[in-house]
PDB file of C-alpha atoms in Angstrom:
ATOM      1  CA  MET Y  30       0.000   0.000   0.000  1.00  0.00           C
ATOM      2  CA  PRO Y  31       1.211   3.568  -0.597  1.00  0.00           C
ATOM      3  CA  GLY Y  32       2.983   5.129   2.410  1.00  0.00           C
ATOM      4  CA  ASN Y  33       3.614   1.753   4.093  1.00  0.00           C
ATOM      5  CA  SER Y  34       6.798   0.018   2.954  1.00  0.00           C
ATOM      6  CA  GLN Y  35       6.939  -2.306   5.991  1.00  0.00           C
ATOM      7  CA  ARG Y  36       6.292  -5.946   5.185  1.00  0.00           C
ATOM      8  CA  LYS Y  37       3.598  -7.717   7.182  1.00  0.00           C
ATOM      9  CA  GLY Y  38       4.825  -9.154  10.472  1.00  0.00           C
ATOM     10  CA  ALA Y  39       8.120  -7.263  10.528  1.00  0.00           C
ATOM     11  CA  ILE Y  40       9.457  -5.539  13.667  1.00  0.00           C
ATOM     12  CA  LYS Y  41       9.233  -1.803  13.383  1.00  0.00           C
ATOM     13  CA  LYS Y  42      11.243   0.797  15.255  1.00  0.00           C
ATOM     14  CA  THR Y  43       9.697   3.390  17.524  1.00  0.00           C
ATOM     15  CA  GLY Y  44      10.834   6.946  17.678  1.00  0.00           C
ATOM     16  CA  LYS Y  45      13.201   6.029  20.538  1.00  0.00           C
ATOM     17  CA  GLY Y  46      14.716   3.124  18.706  1.00  0.00           C
ATOM     18  CA  ASN Y  47      13.124   0.422  20.888  1.00  0.00           C
ATOM     19  CA  PRO Y  48      11.710  -2.668  19.176  1.00  0.00           C
ATOM     20  CA  THR Y  49       7.987  -3.354  19.619  1.00  0.00           C
ATOM     21  CA  ALA Y  50       5.771  -6.246  18.612  1.00  0.00           C
ATOM     22  CA  GLY Y  51       4.608  -6.137  15.054  1.00  0.00           C
ATOM     23  CA  SER Y  52       1.408  -7.606  13.711  1.00  0.00           C
ATOM     24  CA  GLY Y  53       3.055 -11.020  13.558  1.00  0.00           C
ATOM     25  CA  GLY Y  54       3.344 -11.437  17.414  1.00  0.00           C
ATOM     26  CA  ARG Y  55       5.625 -10.705  20.387  1.00  0.00           C
ATOM     27  CA  VAL Y  56       9.432 -10.567  20.304  1.00  0.00           C
ATOM     28  CA  ARG Y  57      10.704 -14.087  20.923  1.00  0.00           C
ATOM     29  CA  ARG Y  58      13.419 -13.135  23.375  1.00  0.00           C
ATOM     30  CA  GLY Y  59      10.853 -11.339  25.559  1.00  0.00           C
ATOM     31  CA  LEU Y  60       9.261 -14.707  26.296  1.00  0.00           C
ATOM     32  CA  GLU Y  61      12.422 -16.607  27.142  1.00  0.00           C
ATOM     33  CA  GLY Y  62      13.252 -17.582  30.748  1.00  0.00           C
ATOM     34  CA  ARG Y  63       9.913 -16.731  32.384  1.00  0.00           C
ATOM     35  CA  GLY Y  64       8.883 -20.305  33.171  1.00  0.00           C
ATOM     36  CA  PRO Y  65       5.335 -21.431  34.103  1.00  0.00           C
ATOM     37  CA  THR Y  66       2.956 -18.926  35.667  1.00  0.00           C
ATOM     38  CA  PRO Y  67       2.727 -19.439  39.476  1.00  0.00           C
ATOM     39  CA  LYS Y  68      -0.601 -20.532  40.932  1.00  0.00           C
ATOM     40  CA  ALA Y  69      -2.788 -17.775  42.334  1.00  0.00           C
ATOM     41  CA  THR Y  70      -2.419 -19.225  45.850  1.00  0.00           C
ATOM     42  CA  ASP Y  71       1.379 -18.975  45.558  1.00  0.00           C
ATOM     43  CA  ARG Y  72       1.453 -15.299  44.595  1.00  0.00           C
ATOM     44  CA  PRO Y  73       1.926 -13.225  47.817  1.00  0.00           C
ATOM     45  CA  TYR Y  74      -0.129 -10.271  46.608  1.00  0.00           C
ATOM     46  CA  HIS Y  75      -2.979 -12.270  45.084  1.00  0.00           C
ATOM     47  CA  GLN Y  76      -6.348 -12.429  46.904  1.00  0.00           C
ATOM     48  CA  ALA Y  77      -6.339 -16.238  46.655  1.00  0.00           C
ATOM     49  CA  HIS Y  78      -2.979 -16.360  48.480  1.00  0.00           C
ATOM     50  CA  LYS Y  79      -4.252 -14.093  51.245  1.00  0.00           C
ATOM     51  CA  ALA Y  80      -7.426 -16.140  51.602  1.00  0.00           C
ATOM     52  CA  LYS Y  81      -5.351 -19.313  51.910  1.00  0.00           C
ATOM     53  CA  LYS Y  82      -3.244 -17.777  54.700  1.00  0.00           C
ATOM     54  CA  ARG Y  83      -6.372 -16.646  56.571  1.00  0.00           C
ATOM     55  CA  ALA Y  84      -7.812 -20.152  56.324  1.00  0.00           C
ATOM     56  CA  GLU Y  85      -4.588 -21.684  57.682  1.00  0.00           C
ATOM     57  CA  LYS Y  86      -4.573 -19.336  60.666  1.00  0.00           C
ATOM     58  CA  SER Y  87      -8.229 -20.063  61.332  1.00  0.00           C
ATOM     59  CA  ALA Y  88      -7.588 -23.817  61.207  1.00  0.00           C
ATOM     60  CA  GLU Y  89      -4.919 -23.481  63.892  1.00  0.00           C
ATOM     61  CA  ARG Y  90      -7.507 -22.078  66.302  1.00  0.00           C
ATOM     62  CA  THR Y  91     -10.305 -24.445  65.327  1.00  0.00           C
ATOM     63  CA  PRO Y  92     -11.084 -27.230  67.866  1.00  0.00           C
ATOM     64  CA  GLN Y  93      -9.697 -30.586  66.841  1.00  0.00           C
ATOM     65  CA  LYS Y  94     -11.989 -33.154  65.274  1.00  0.00           C
ATOM     66  CA  ARG Y  95     -11.654 -36.811  66.010  1.00  0.00           C
ATOM     67  CA  ARG Y  96     -11.713 -38.895  62.834  1.00  0.00           C
ATOM     68  CA  ARG Y  97     -14.218 -41.705  63.003  1.00  0.00           C
ATOM     69  CA  THR Y  98     -13.650 -45.253  61.909  1.00  0.00           C
ATOM     70  CA  GLY Y  99     -13.652 -45.436  58.124  1.00  0.00           C
ATOM     71  CA  SER Y 100     -12.833 -42.942  55.434  1.00  0.00           C
ATOM     72  CA  THR Y 101     -15.294 -40.218  56.448  1.00  0.00           C
ATOM     73  CA  ASP Y 102     -15.847 -37.995  59.470  1.00  0.00           C
ATOM     74  CA  ILE Y 103     -19.218 -39.488  60.326  1.00  0.00           C
ATOM     75  CA  GLU Y 104     -20.517 -42.363  62.412  1.00  0.00           C
ATOM     76  CA  TRP Y 105     -23.534 -44.560  61.894  1.00  0.00           C
ATOM     77  CA  ILE Y 106     -25.996 -45.793  64.506  1.00  0.00           C
ATOM     78  CA  ALA Y 107     -27.608 -48.982  63.243  1.00  0.00           C
ATOM     79  CA  GLY Y 108     -30.711 -50.796  64.471  1.00  0.00           C
ATOM     80  CA  ARG Y 109     -34.210 -49.675  65.386  1.00  0.00           C
ATOM     81  CA  ASN Y 110     -33.810 -49.601  69.159  1.00  0.00           C
ATOM     82  CA  SER Y 111     -30.441 -47.842  68.929  1.00  0.00           C
ATOM     83  CA  VAL Y 112     -31.749 -45.150  66.589  1.00  0.00           C
ATOM     84  CA  VAL Y 113     -34.840 -44.492  68.698  1.00  0.00           C
ATOM     85  CA  GLU Y 114     -32.736 -44.245  71.882  1.00  0.00           C
ATOM     86  CA  ALA Y 115     -30.290 -41.880  70.182  1.00  0.00           C
ATOM     87  CA  LEU Y 116     -33.126 -39.609  69.056  1.00  0.00           C
ATOM     88  CA  ARG Y 117     -34.672 -39.664  72.536  1.00  0.00           C
ATOM     89  CA  GLU Y 118     -31.381 -38.800  74.253  1.00  0.00           C
ATOM     90  CA  GLY Y 119     -30.546 -35.844  72.041  1.00  0.00           C
ATOM     91  CA  VAL Y 120     -27.651 -37.364  70.116  1.00  0.00           C
ATOM     92  CA  PRO Y 121     -26.873 -34.854  67.301  1.00  0.00           C
ATOM     93  CA  VAL Y 122     -28.334 -36.935  64.477  1.00  0.00           C
ATOM     94  CA  THR Y 123     -28.109 -35.256  61.065  1.00  0.00           C
ATOM     95  CA  GLY Y 124     -30.093 -37.801  59.079  1.00  0.00           C
ATOM     96  CA  VAL Y 125     -32.283 -40.877  59.533  1.00  0.00           C
ATOM     97  CA  TYR Y 126     -32.086 -43.512  56.786  1.00  0.00           C
ATOM     98  CA  VAL Y 127     -34.739 -46.193  56.238  1.00  0.00           C
ATOM     99  CA  ALA Y 128     -34.462 -49.107  53.836  1.00  0.00           C
ATOM    100  CA  GLU Y 129     -37.009 -49.413  51.060  1.00  0.00           C
ATOM    101  CA  GLY Y 130     -39.736 -51.862  51.994  1.00  0.00           C
ATOM    102  CA  ALA Y 131     -38.843 -51.891  55.716  1.00  0.00           C
ATOM    103  CA  GLU Y 132     -41.714 -53.017  57.947  1.00  0.00           C
ATOM    104  CA  ARG Y 133     -43.407 -50.023  59.578  1.00  0.00           C
ATOM    105  CA  ASP Y 134     -43.606 -51.190  63.206  1.00  0.00           C
ATOM    106  CA  GLY Y 135     -43.957 -49.081  66.346  1.00  0.00           C
ATOM    107  CA  ARG Y 136     -40.226 -48.325  66.660  1.00  0.00           C
ATOM    108  CA  LEU Y 137     -39.978 -47.185  63.060  1.00  0.00           C
ATOM    109  CA  ARG Y 138     -43.008 -44.921  63.451  1.00  0.00           C
ATOM    110  CA  GLU Y 139     -41.536 -43.455  66.653  1.00  0.00           C
ATOM    111  CA  ALA Y 140     -38.232 -42.803  64.900  1.00  0.00           C
ATOM    112  CA  PHE Y 141     -40.106 -41.000  62.103  1.00  0.00           C
ATOM    113  CA  ALA Y 142     -42.048 -38.905  64.623  1.00  0.00           C
ATOM    114  CA  LEU Y 143     -38.937 -37.967  66.622  1.00  0.00           C
ATOM    115  CA  ALA Y 144     -37.026 -37.067  63.470  1.00  0.00           C
ATOM    116  CA  ALA Y 145     -39.887 -34.891  62.238  1.00  0.00           C
ATOM    117  CA  ASP Y 146     -40.215 -33.191  65.632  1.00  0.00           C
ATOM    118  CA  LYS Y 147     -36.498 -32.353  65.675  1.00  0.00           C
ATOM    119  CA  GLY Y 148     -36.370 -31.273  62.030  1.00  0.00           C
ATOM    120  CA  ILE Y 149     -34.041 -34.138  61.057  1.00  0.00           C
ATOM    121  CA  SER Y 150     -34.064 -35.224  57.428  1.00  0.00           C
ATOM    122  CA  LEU Y 151     -35.548 -38.632  56.651  1.00  0.00           C
ATOM    123  CA  LEU Y 152     -34.261 -40.499  53.602  1.00  0.00           C
ATOM    124  CA  GLU Y 153     -35.325 -43.778  52.006  1.00  0.00           C
ATOM    125  CA  VAL Y 154     -32.546 -45.815  50.373  1.00  0.00           C
ATOM    126  CA  GLY Y 155     -32.118 -49.292  48.991  1.00  0.00           C
ATOM    127  CA  ARG Y 156     -31.285 -52.036  51.464  1.00  0.00           C
ATOM    128  CA  GLN Y 157     -27.951 -52.727  49.794  1.00  0.00           C
ATOM    129  CA  GLU Y 158     -27.062 -49.038  50.009  1.00  0.00           C
ATOM    130  CA  LEU Y 159     -27.876 -49.052  53.738  1.00  0.00           C
ATOM    131  CA  ASP Y 160     -25.713 -52.156  54.133  1.00  0.00           C
ATOM    132  CA  ARG Y 161     -22.845 -50.276  52.500  1.00  0.00           C
ATOM    133  CA  LEU Y 162     -23.308 -47.099  54.563  1.00  0.00           C
ATOM    134  CA  THR Y 163     -23.363 -48.993  57.869  1.00  0.00           C
ATOM    135  CA  ALA Y 164     -20.472 -51.301  56.880  1.00  0.00           C
ATOM    136  CA  GLY Y 165     -22.634 -54.401  57.062  1.00  0.00           C
ATOM    137  CA  ALA Y 166     -24.081 -53.763  60.542  1.00  0.00           C
ATOM    138  CA  VAL Y 167     -27.405 -55.316  61.553  1.00  0.00           C
ATOM    139  CA  HIS Y 168     -29.499 -52.207  60.899  1.00  0.00           C
ATOM    140  CA  GLN Y 169     -32.997 -53.773  60.717  1.00  0.00           C
ATOM    141  CA  GLY Y 170     -33.839 -51.315  57.977  1.00  0.00           C
ATOM    142  CA  LEU Y 171     -33.053 -48.212  60.036  1.00  0.00           C
ATOM    143  CA  ALA Y 172     -29.886 -46.199  60.672  1.00  0.00           C
ATOM    144  CA  ALA Y 173     -28.928 -42.696  61.779  1.00  0.00           C
ATOM    145  CA  LYS Y 174     -25.947 -40.554  60.822  1.00  0.00           C
ATOM    146  CA  ILE Y 175     -24.076 -38.353  63.290  1.00  0.00           C
ATOM    147  CA  PRO Y 176     -21.172 -35.995  62.547  1.00  0.00           C
ATOM    148  CA  ALA Y 177     -17.706 -36.160  64.040  1.00  0.00           C
ATOM    149  CA  TYR Y 178     -17.591 -34.624  67.517  1.00  0.00           C
ATOM    150  CA  GLU Y 179     -15.861 -31.257  67.704  1.00  0.00           C
ATOM    151  CA  TYR Y 180     -13.470 -31.315  70.648  1.00  0.00           C
ATOM    152  CA  ALA Y 181     -12.580 -28.209  72.610  1.00  0.00           C
ATOM    153  CA  HIS Y 182      -9.016 -27.180  73.428  1.00  0.00           C
ATOM    154  CA  ALA Y 183      -8.036 -28.161  76.965  1.00  0.00           C
ATOM    155  CA  ASP Y 184      -6.988 -24.597  77.835  1.00  0.00           C
ATOM    156  CA  ASP Y 185     -10.432 -23.302  76.849  1.00  0.00           C
ATOM    157  CA  LEU Y 186     -11.947 -24.995  79.907  1.00  0.00           C
ATOM    158  CA  LEU Y 187     -10.125 -22.511  82.153  1.00  0.00           C
ATOM    159  CA  ASP Y 188     -11.540 -19.656  80.083  1.00  0.00           C
ATOM    160  CA  ARG Y 189     -15.015 -21.114  80.511  1.00  0.00           C
ATOM    161  CA  ALA Y 190     -14.651 -21.046  84.295  1.00  0.00           C
ATOM    162  CA  GLU Y 191     -13.307 -17.481  84.206  1.00  0.00           C
ATOM    163  CA  GLU Y 192     -16.194 -16.292  82.052  1.00  0.00           C
ATOM    164  CA  ALA Y 193     -18.628 -17.786  84.562  1.00  0.00           C
ATOM    165  CA  GLY Y 194     -16.794 -16.139  87.451  1.00  0.00           C
ATOM    166  CA  GLU Y 195     -16.156 -19.515  89.059  1.00  0.00           C
ATOM    167  CA  LYS Y 196     -13.156 -21.469  90.294  1.00  0.00           C
ATOM    168  CA  PRO Y 197     -12.181 -24.076  87.697  1.00  0.00           C
ATOM    169  CA  LEU Y 198     -13.369 -27.632  88.159  1.00  0.00           C
ATOM    170  CA  ILE Y 199     -12.126 -29.972  85.424  1.00  0.00           C
ATOM    171  CA  VAL Y 200     -12.366 -33.742  85.116  1.00  0.00           C
ATOM    172  CA  VAL Y 201      -9.551 -35.633  83.373  1.00  0.00           C
ATOM    173  CA  LEU Y 202      -9.786 -39.277  82.317  1.00  0.00           C
ATOM    174  CA  ASP Y 203      -6.696 -41.495  82.220  1.00  0.00           C
ATOM    175  CA  GLN Y 204      -6.783 -44.849  80.388  1.00  0.00           C
ATOM    176  CA  VAL Y 205     -10.587 -44.957  80.239  1.00  0.00           C
ATOM    177  CA  THR Y 206     -11.459 -46.885  77.085  1.00  0.00           C
ATOM    178  CA  ASP Y 207     -15.188 -47.582  77.524  1.00  0.00           C
ATOM    179  CA  PRO Y 208     -17.279 -44.879  75.787  1.00  0.00           C
ATOM    180  CA  ARG Y 209     -20.153 -45.572  78.181  1.00  0.00           C
ATOM    181  CA  ASN Y 210     -17.913 -44.631  81.096  1.00  0.00           C
ATOM    182  CA  LEU Y 211     -16.947 -41.457  79.253  1.00  0.00           C
ATOM    183  CA  GLY Y 212     -20.603 -40.630  78.672  1.00  0.00           C
ATOM    184  CA  ALA Y 213     -21.391 -41.216  82.355  1.00  0.00           C
ATOM    185  CA  VAL Y 214     -18.528 -38.933  83.428  1.00  0.00           C
ATOM    186  CA  VAL Y 215     -19.707 -36.200  81.050  1.00  0.00           C
ATOM    187  CA  ARG Y 216     -23.210 -36.480  82.495  1.00  0.00           C
ATOM    188  CA  SER Y 217     -21.938 -36.210  86.089  1.00  0.00           C
ATOM    189  CA  ALA Y 218     -19.577 -33.361  85.205  1.00  0.00           C
ATOM    190  CA  ALA Y 219     -22.466 -31.381  83.734  1.00  0.00           C
ATOM    191  CA  GLY Y 220     -24.718 -32.183  86.666  1.00  0.00           C
ATOM    192  CA  PHE Y 221     -22.240 -31.128  89.375  1.00  0.00           C
ATOM    193  CA  GLY Y 222     -20.937 -27.920  87.841  1.00  0.00           C
ATOM    194  CA  ALA Y 223     -17.650 -28.962  86.240  1.00  0.00           C
ATOM    195  CA  HIS Y 224     -16.357 -26.799  83.398  1.00  0.00           C
ATOM    196  CA  GLY Y 225     -15.312 -29.623  81.107  1.00  0.00           C
ATOM    197  CA  VAL Y 226     -13.821 -33.071  80.626  1.00  0.00           C
ATOM    198  CA  VAL Y 227     -10.384 -33.840  79.180  1.00  0.00           C
ATOM    199  CA  ILE Y 228      -9.430 -37.105  77.508  1.00  0.00           C
ATOM    200  CA  PRO Y 229      -6.214 -38.317  75.826  1.00  0.00           C
ATOM    201  CA  GLU Y 230      -6.159 -38.265  72.046  1.00  0.00           C
ATOM    202  CA  ARG Y 231      -4.921 -41.857  71.828  1.00  0.00           C
ATOM    203  CA  ARG Y 232      -5.764 -45.127  73.539  1.00  0.00           C
ATOM    204  CA  ALA Y 233      -8.892 -43.693  75.116  1.00  0.00           C
ATOM    205  CA  ALA Y 234     -12.636 -43.640  74.559  1.00  0.00           C
ATOM    206  CA  GLY Y 235     -13.897 -40.837  72.343  1.00  0.00           C
ATOM    207  CA  MET Y 236     -17.242 -39.133  71.926  1.00  0.00           C
ATOM    208  CA  THR Y 237     -18.880 -41.851  69.863  1.00  0.00           C
ATOM    209  CA  ALA Y 238     -22.603 -42.486  69.562  1.00  0.00           C
ATOM    210  CA  SER Y 239     -22.424 -44.752  72.620  1.00  0.00           C
ATOM    211  CA  ALA Y 240     -20.849 -41.992  74.709  1.00  0.00           C
ATOM    212  CA  TRP Y 241     -23.438 -39.494  73.475  1.00  0.00           C
ATOM    213  CA  LYS Y 242     -26.299 -41.794  74.459  1.00  0.00           C
ATOM    214  CA  THR Y 243     -24.880 -42.499  77.923  1.00  0.00           C
ATOM    215  CA  SER Y 244     -24.409 -38.788  78.561  1.00  0.00           C
ATOM    216  CA  ALA Y 245     -28.175 -38.360  78.093  1.00  0.00           C
ATOM    217  CA  GLY Y 246     -27.642 -35.181  76.109  1.00  0.00           C
ATOM    218  CA  ALA Y 247     -25.206 -33.632  78.607  1.00  0.00           C
ATOM    219  CA  ALA Y 248     -22.479 -33.688  75.932  1.00  0.00           C
ATOM    220  CA  ALA Y 249     -24.329 -30.820  74.261  1.00  0.00           C
ATOM    221  CA  ARG Y 250     -24.014 -28.683  77.417  1.00  0.00           C
ATOM    222  CA  ILE Y 251     -20.434 -29.263  78.542  1.00  0.00           C
ATOM    223  CA  PRO Y 252     -17.257 -29.332  76.403  1.00  0.00           C
ATOM    224  CA  VAL Y 253     -15.014 -32.366  76.042  1.00  0.00           C
ATOM    225  CA  ALA Y 254     -11.395 -31.607  75.155  1.00  0.00           C
ATOM    226  CA  GLN Y 255      -8.623 -33.785  73.792  1.00  0.00           C
ATOM    227  CA  THR Y 256      -4.938 -33.528  74.607  1.00  0.00           C
ATOM    228  CA  VAL Y 257      -1.934 -35.185  72.996  1.00  0.00           C
ATOM    229  CA  ASN Y 258       0.048 -35.413  76.264  1.00  0.00           C
ATOM    230  CA  LEU Y 259      -1.958 -35.846  79.462  1.00  0.00           C
ATOM    231  CA  VAL Y 260       0.941 -35.204  81.859  1.00  0.00           C
ATOM    232  CA  ARG Y 261       1.950 -32.016  80.055  1.00  0.00           C
ATOM    233  CA  GLN Y 262      -1.645 -30.769  80.190  1.00  0.00           C
ATOM    234  CA  LEU Y 263      -1.898 -31.493  83.919  1.00  0.00           C
ATOM    235  CA  LYS Y 264       1.273 -29.483  84.492  1.00  0.00           C
ATOM    236  CA  ALA Y 265      -0.198 -26.649  82.437  1.00  0.00           C
ATOM    237  CA  TYR Y 266      -3.248 -26.659  84.722  1.00  0.00           C
ATOM    238  CA  GLN Y 267      -0.946 -26.580  87.749  1.00  0.00           C
ATOM    239  CA  ASP Y 268       0.945 -23.622  86.277  1.00  0.00           C
ATOM    240  CA  ALA Y 269      -2.420 -21.888  85.890  1.00  0.00           C
ATOM    241  CA  GLY Y 270      -3.054 -22.237  89.633  1.00  0.00           C
ATOM    242  CA  CYS Y 271      -5.067 -25.470  89.797  1.00  0.00           C
ATOM    243  CA  MET Y 272      -4.456 -28.287  92.244  1.00  0.00           C
ATOM    244  CA  VAL Y 273      -4.537 -31.749  90.665  1.00  0.00           C
ATOM    245  CA  ILE Y 274      -5.953 -34.691  92.595  1.00  0.00           C
ATOM    246  CA  GLY Y 275      -6.070 -38.286  91.402  1.00  0.00           C
ATOM    247  CA  LEU Y 276      -8.485 -40.966  92.539  1.00  0.00           C
ATOM    248  CA  ALA Y 277      -6.613 -44.021  93.828  1.00  0.00           C
ATOM    249  CA  ALA Y 278      -7.430 -46.893  96.178  1.00  0.00           C
ATOM    250  CA  ASP Y 279      -4.241 -46.188  98.163  1.00  0.00           C
ATOM    251  CA  GLY Y 280      -4.744 -42.432  98.276  1.00  0.00           C
ATOM    252  CA  ASP Y 281      -3.023 -40.081 100.752  1.00  0.00           C
ATOM    253  CA  VAL Y 282      -6.386 -38.885 102.079  1.00  0.00           C
ATOM    254  CA  THR Y 283      -9.958 -40.070 101.875  1.00  0.00           C
ATOM    255  CA  LEU Y 284     -12.590 -38.095 100.004  1.00  0.00           C
ATOM    256  CA  PRO Y 285     -14.320 -36.777 103.156  1.00  0.00           C
ATOM    257  CA  GLU Y 286     -10.936 -35.396 104.338  1.00  0.00           C
ATOM    258  CA  LEU Y 287     -10.223 -33.536 101.090  1.00  0.00           C
ATOM    259  CA  GLU Y 288      -9.398 -29.890 101.838  1.00  0.00           C
ATOM    260  CA  LEU Y 289      -8.775 -28.777  98.260  1.00  0.00           C
ATOM    261  CA  ALA Y 290     -12.376 -28.993  97.090  1.00  0.00           C
ATOM    262  CA  ASP Y 291     -13.195 -25.296  97.327  1.00  0.00           C
ATOM    263  CA  GLY Y 292     -10.246 -24.098  95.193  1.00  0.00           C
ATOM    264  CA  PRO Y 293      -9.338 -24.400  91.505  1.00  0.00           C
ATOM    265  CA  LEU Y 294      -9.303 -28.158  91.028  1.00  0.00           C
ATOM    266  CA  VAL Y 295      -8.582 -30.847  88.469  1.00  0.00           C
ATOM    267  CA  VAL Y 296      -9.894 -34.340  89.232  1.00  0.00           C
ATOM    268  CA  VAL Y 297      -8.140 -37.237  87.477  1.00  0.00           C
ATOM    269  CA  VAL Y 298     -10.021 -40.523  87.151  1.00  0.00           C
ATOM    270  CA  GLY Y 299      -8.309 -43.723  86.028  1.00  0.00           C
ATOM    271  CA  SER Y 300      -9.718 -46.913  84.585  1.00  0.00           C
ATOM    272  CA  GLU Y 301     -11.365 -49.538  86.751  1.00  0.00           C
ATOM    273  CA  GLY Y 302      -8.754 -52.175  85.931  1.00  0.00           C
ATOM    274  CA  ASN Y 303      -5.504 -50.185  85.755  1.00  0.00           C
ATOM    275  CA  GLY Y 304      -6.244 -47.072  87.779  1.00  0.00           C
ATOM    276  CA  LEU Y 305      -3.934 -44.114  87.134  1.00  0.00           C
ATOM    277  CA  SER Y 306      -0.831 -44.492  85.005  1.00  0.00           C
ATOM    278  CA  ARG Y 307       2.479 -44.028  86.837  1.00  0.00           C
ATOM    279  CA  LEU Y 308       3.431 -40.662  85.343  1.00  0.00           C
ATOM    280  CA  VAL Y 309      -0.044 -39.245  85.858  1.00  0.00           C
ATOM    281  CA  SER Y 310      -0.070 -40.460  89.456  1.00  0.00           C
ATOM    282  CA  GLU Y 311       3.326 -38.852  90.117  1.00  0.00           C
ATOM    283  CA  THR Y 312       2.106 -35.559  88.617  1.00  0.00           C
ATOM    284  CA  CYS Y 313      -0.905 -35.302  90.930  1.00  0.00           C
ATOM    285  CA  ASP Y 314      -0.599 -32.992  93.957  1.00  0.00           C
ATOM    286  CA  GLN Y 315      -2.626 -35.402  96.055  1.00  0.00           C
ATOM    287  CA  LEU Y 316      -4.068 -38.895  95.721  1.00  0.00           C
ATOM    288  CA  VAL Y 317      -7.571 -39.350  97.101  1.00  0.00           C
ATOM    289  CA  SER Y 318      -9.376 -42.580  97.947  1.00  0.00           C
ATOM    290  CA  ILE Y 319     -13.115 -43.178  98.178  1.00  0.00           C
ATOM    291  CA  PRO Y 320     -13.901 -45.044 101.415  1.00  0.00           C
ATOM    292  CA  MET Y 321     -15.648 -48.369 100.765  1.00  0.00           C
ATOM    293  CA  ALA Y 322     -17.369 -50.745 103.173  1.00  0.00           C
ATOM    294  CA  ASN Y 323     -15.799 -53.690 101.389  1.00  0.00           C
ATOM    295  CA  GLN Y 324     -12.206 -53.219 100.217  1.00  0.00           C
ATOM    296  CA  VAL Y 325     -12.675 -55.877  97.549  1.00  0.00           C
ATOM    297  CA  GLU Y 326     -15.201 -53.713  95.729  1.00  0.00           C
ATOM    298  CA  SER Y 327     -14.095 -51.199  93.112  1.00  0.00           C
ATOM    299  CA  LEU Y 328     -15.935 -48.445  91.287  1.00  0.00           C
ATOM    300  CA  ASN Y 329     -15.867 -47.876  87.563  1.00  0.00           C
ATOM    301  CA  ALA Y 330     -14.784 -44.493  86.238  1.00  0.00           C
ATOM    302  CA  GLY Y 331     -18.308 -43.164  85.818  1.00  0.00           C
ATOM    303  CA  VAL Y 332     -19.396 -43.971  89.377  1.00  0.00           C
ATOM    304  CA  ALA Y 333     -16.109 -42.838  90.952  1.00  0.00           C
ATOM    305  CA  ALA Y 334     -16.294 -39.512  89.162  1.00  0.00           C
ATOM    306  CA  SER Y 335     -19.919 -39.036  90.168  1.00  0.00           C
ATOM    307  CA  VAL Y 336     -19.248 -39.708  93.860  1.00  0.00           C
ATOM    308  CA  THR Y 337     -16.220 -37.388  93.876  1.00  0.00           C
ATOM    309  CA  LEU Y 338     -17.950 -34.543  92.042  1.00  0.00           C
ATOM    310  CA  TYR Y 339     -20.917 -34.755  94.406  1.00  0.00           C
ATOM    311  CA  ALA Y 340     -18.618 -34.434  97.416  1.00  0.00           C
ATOM    312  CA  ILE Y 341     -16.820 -31.466  95.819  1.00  0.00           C
ATOM    313  CA  ALA Y 342     -20.121 -29.760  94.963  1.00  0.00           C
ATOM    314  CA  ARG Y 343     -21.254 -30.083  98.585  1.00  0.00           C
ATOM    315  CA  ALA Y 344     -17.954 -28.675  99.855  1.00  0.00           C
ATOM    316  CA  ARG Y 345     -18.188 -25.720  97.476  1.00  0.00           C
ATOM    317  CA  ALA Y 346     -21.769 -24.995  98.424  1.00  0.00           C
TER     318      ALA Y 346
END
């Protein structure tokens, strides 16, 4: 064309002598050495990167969740009686599942009524699907789904006492593996004014459906915390001004003689068979025994905790 001697696609010079991209594309050497574009989450000034950092910080402060058996963070209650009892006791059921063609007897109708009253979703699935969801349990055509329990942080129990304007009272379980005992302790702790229950993260009962049922709904009113190292947590409570007592058959004092009841207190309960572990026992400020008419008899963790908390509640009153 007249007035344009440049060939198509050639690099033209600007007034300052710098090369610019012609109509044929960018200068090749301008693209060399840049490598792949970083992900948005890896760019410090990108909104996605900032959102990722905020999420990580939030996760650090979020209460730990105990992973249930299996690949998901849920647990299944199987069987008609079990589901009805769970619904009656206030277990946090998120869904009730009934098998197609299941016989509508009185328990099934009660489960439907309880679920409807509590606003819980009711779903009908094939029997084989219910078999798969409950891992082959004997479900009798009925099952309920509950989410993973959200554990508190052990230090938060002290904050709970402070917010209530009360002296801390915390129950710690050592080597207690029966979830029904855990549920019973949670129920007693809630009933006698404790500010929470602490359990080890490993080799201990967790807040399963069985524990929820035994607590009779008390698990919704009082926090349960997990700790990785029980001895370290007890020492942290001592550093915060709490006295730590452990229940033991050969205790230094008997429960009626306990003089520490009206102060900041941590009560450690061991298992019925093994009692307190050695390191936990050595960490306690005082070992306390519950007087028994027959020395051969022993109390399980739930009963021992209940008796002790009752005595402490009376002393504080």
